[in-house]
Amino acid sequence: MARPPLKNFVAMVTGASSGIGKDIARELAPHARVLILVARRVDRLKELESGLLESHPELQVIVAPCDL
């Protein structure tokens, strides 16, 4: 039995400023209600946030600069 697609969930993506983390954030954006983006580089997080909100205005993005 196939799993139903996720919709309107909250997700936290670590390492979201580049590489796989950035790609994962972009893949989750059309399906999520809230994305929490975590990474050290706040400038790159803000750039990603802008791009995601431009493509998905209904999405809530929370930028959390942090070194995990």
Coordinates of N, CA and C in Angstrom, one line a residue:
M1 N 0.8 -1.2 0.0 CA 0.0 0.0 0.0 C 0.9 1.2 0.0
A2 N 0.6 2.2 -0.9 CA 1.4 3.4 -1.0 C 1.0 4.4 0.1
R3 N 2.0 5.1 0.6 CA 1.8 6.1 1.7 C 1.2 7.3 1.0
P4 N 0.2 8.0 1.7 CA -0.3 9.2 1.2 C 0.8 10.3 1.2
P5 N 0.7 11.2 0.3 CA 1.8 12.3 0.3 C 1.6 13.2 1.5
L6 N 2.7 13.7 2.0 CA 2.7 14.6 3.1 C 2.2 16.0 2.6
K7 N 1.5 16.7 3.4 CA 1.0 18.0 3.0 C 0.8 18.8 4.3
N8 N 1.2 20.1 4.3 CA 1.0 21.0 5.4 C 1.7 20.6 6.7
F9 N 2.9 20.1 6.5 CA 3.7 19.7 7.7 C 4.8 20.8 8.1
V10 N 5.4 20.6 9.2 CA 6.5 21.5 9.6 C 7.7 20.7 9.5
A11 N 8.8 21.3 8.9 CA 10.0 20.5 8.8 C 11.2 21.4 9.1
M12 N 12.2 20.8 9.7 CA 13.4 21.5 10.0 C 14.6 20.9 9.2
V13 N 15.3 21.8 8.5 CA 16.3 21.4 7.6 C 17.6 21.9 8.1
T14 N 18.6 21.1 8.5 CA 19.9 21.5 9.0 C 20.8 21.5 7.8
G15 N 21.8 22.4 7.9 CA 22.7 22.5 6.8 C 22.1 23.1 5.5
A16 N 21.1 24.0 5.7 CA 20.2 24.5 4.7 C 20.9 25.5 3.8
S17 N 22.1 26.0 4.2 CA 22.7 27.1 3.4 C 23.4 26.6 2.1
S18 N 23.6 25.3 2.0 CA 24.2 24.8 0.8 C 24.1 23.3 0.6
G19 N 24.5 22.8 -0.5 CA 24.5 21.4 -0.8 C 23.2 20.7 -0.6
I20 N 23.3 19.5 0.0 CA 22.1 18.6 0.1 C 21.0 19.3 1.0
G21 N 21.4 20.0 2.0 CA 20.4 20.7 2.9 C 19.6 21.7 2.1
K22 N 20.2 22.5 1.2 CA 19.6 23.4 0.4 C 18.6 22.8 -0.6
D23 N 19.1 21.7 -1.2 CA 18.2 20.9 -2.1 C 17.0 20.3 -1.4
I24 N 17.2 19.8 -0.2 CA 16.1 19.2 0.6 C 15.1 20.3 0.9
A25 N 15.5 21.5 1.3 CA 14.6 22.6 1.6 C 13.8 22.9 0.3
R26 N 14.4 23.0 -0.8 CA 13.7 23.3 -2.1 C 12.7 22.2 -2.4
E27 N 13.0 20.9 -2.1 CA 12.1 19.8 -2.4 C 10.9 19.8 -1.5
L28 N 11.1 20.2 -0.2 CA 10.0 20.2 0.8 C 9.1 21.4 0.6
A29 N 9.6 22.5 0.1 CA 8.9 23.8 0.1 C 7.5 23.7 -0.5
P30 N 7.3 23.0 -1.6 CA 5.9 23.0 -2.2 C 4.9 22.2 -1.3
H31 N 5.4 21.4 -0.4 CA 4.5 20.5 0.4 C 4.3 20.9 1.8
A32 N 5.3 21.7 2.3 CA 5.3 22.1 3.7 C 4.4 23.3 4.0
R33 N 4.0 23.4 5.3 CA 3.4 24.6 5.8 C 4.4 25.6 6.4
V34 N 5.4 25.0 7.1 CA 6.5 25.8 7.7 C 7.8 25.0 7.5
L35 N 8.8 25.8 7.1 CA 10.2 25.3 7.0 C 11.1 26.1 7.9
I36 N 11.8 25.3 8.8 CA 12.8 26.0 9.6 C 14.1 25.6 9.0
L37 N 14.8 26.7 8.6 CA 16.1 26.5 8.0 C 17.2 26.8 9.0
V38 N 18.1 25.9 9.2 CA 19.2 26.0 10.2 C 20.6 25.8 9.5
A39 N 21.4 26.8 9.7 CA 22.8 26.7 9.2 C 23.6 27.8 9.9
R40 N 24.9 27.9 9.7 CA 25.7 28.9 10.3 C 25.7 30.2 9.5
R41 N 25.6 30.1 8.2 CA 25.7 31.3 7.3 C 24.3 32.0 7.1
V42 N 24.1 33.0 7.9 CA 22.8 33.7 7.9 C 22.5 34.3 6.5
D43 N 23.5 34.9 5.9 CA 23.3 35.5 4.5 C 22.8 34.5 3.5
R44 N 23.3 33.3 3.5 CA 22.9 32.3 2.6 C 21.5 31.8 3.0
L45 N 21.2 31.7 4.3 CA 19.9 31.3 4.7 C 18.8 32.3 4.2
K46 N 19.1 33.6 4.4 CA 18.2 34.7 4.0 C 18.0 34.6 2.5
E47 N 19.0 34.4 1.7 CA 18.9 34.2 0.3 C 18.0 33.1 -0.1
L48 N 18.2 31.9 0.6 CA 17.3 30.8 0.3 C 15.9 31.1 0.7
E49 N 15.7 31.8 1.8 CA 14.4 32.2 2.3 C 13.7 33.0 1.2
S50 N 14.3 34.0 0.7 CA 13.8 34.9 -0.3 C 13.3 34.1 -1.5
G51 N 14.2 33.2 -2.0 CA 13.8 32.4 -3.2 C 12.6 31.5 -2.9
L52 N 12.6 30.9 -1.7 CA 11.5 30.0 -1.4 C 10.2 30.7 -1.3
L53 N 10.2 31.9 -0.7 CA 9.0 32.7 -0.5 C 8.5 33.2 -1.9
E54 N 9.4 33.5 -2.7 CA 9.0 34.0 -4.1 C 8.3 32.9 -4.8
S55 N 8.7 31.7 -4.7 CA 8.1 30.6 -5.4 C 6.9 30.0 -4.7
H56 N 6.9 30.2 -3.3 CA 5.8 29.6 -2.5 C 5.4 30.6 -1.5
P57 N 4.6 31.6 -1.9 CA 4.2 32.7 -0.9 C 3.4 32.2 0.3
E58 N 2.7 31.1 0.2 CA 1.9 30.6 1.3 C 2.8 29.9 2.4
L59 N 4.1 29.7 2.1 CA 5.0 29.0 3.0 C 5.5 30.0 4.1
Q60 N 5.6 29.4 5.3 CA 6.2 30.2 6.3 C 7.6 29.7 6.5
V61 N 8.6 30.6 6.4 CA 10.0 30.2 6.6 C 10.6 30.8 7.8
I62 N 11.2 30.0 8.6 CA 11.9 30.5 9.8 C 13.4 30.3 9.7
V63 N 14.1 31.3 9.7 CA 15.6 31.2 9.6 C 16.2 31.2 11.0
A64 N 17.0 30.2 11.2 CA 17.6 30.0 12.6 C 19.1 29.8 12.4
P65 N 19.8 30.9 12.4 CA 21.3 30.7 12.3 C 21.8 30.0 13.5
C66 N 22.5 28.9 13.3 CA 23.0 28.2 14.5 C 24.1 27.2 14.0
D67 N 25.1 27.0 14.8 CA 26.1 26.0 14.5 C 25.8 24.7 15.3
L68 N 25.2 23.7 14.7 CA 24.8 22.5 15.4 C 26.0 21.6 15.5

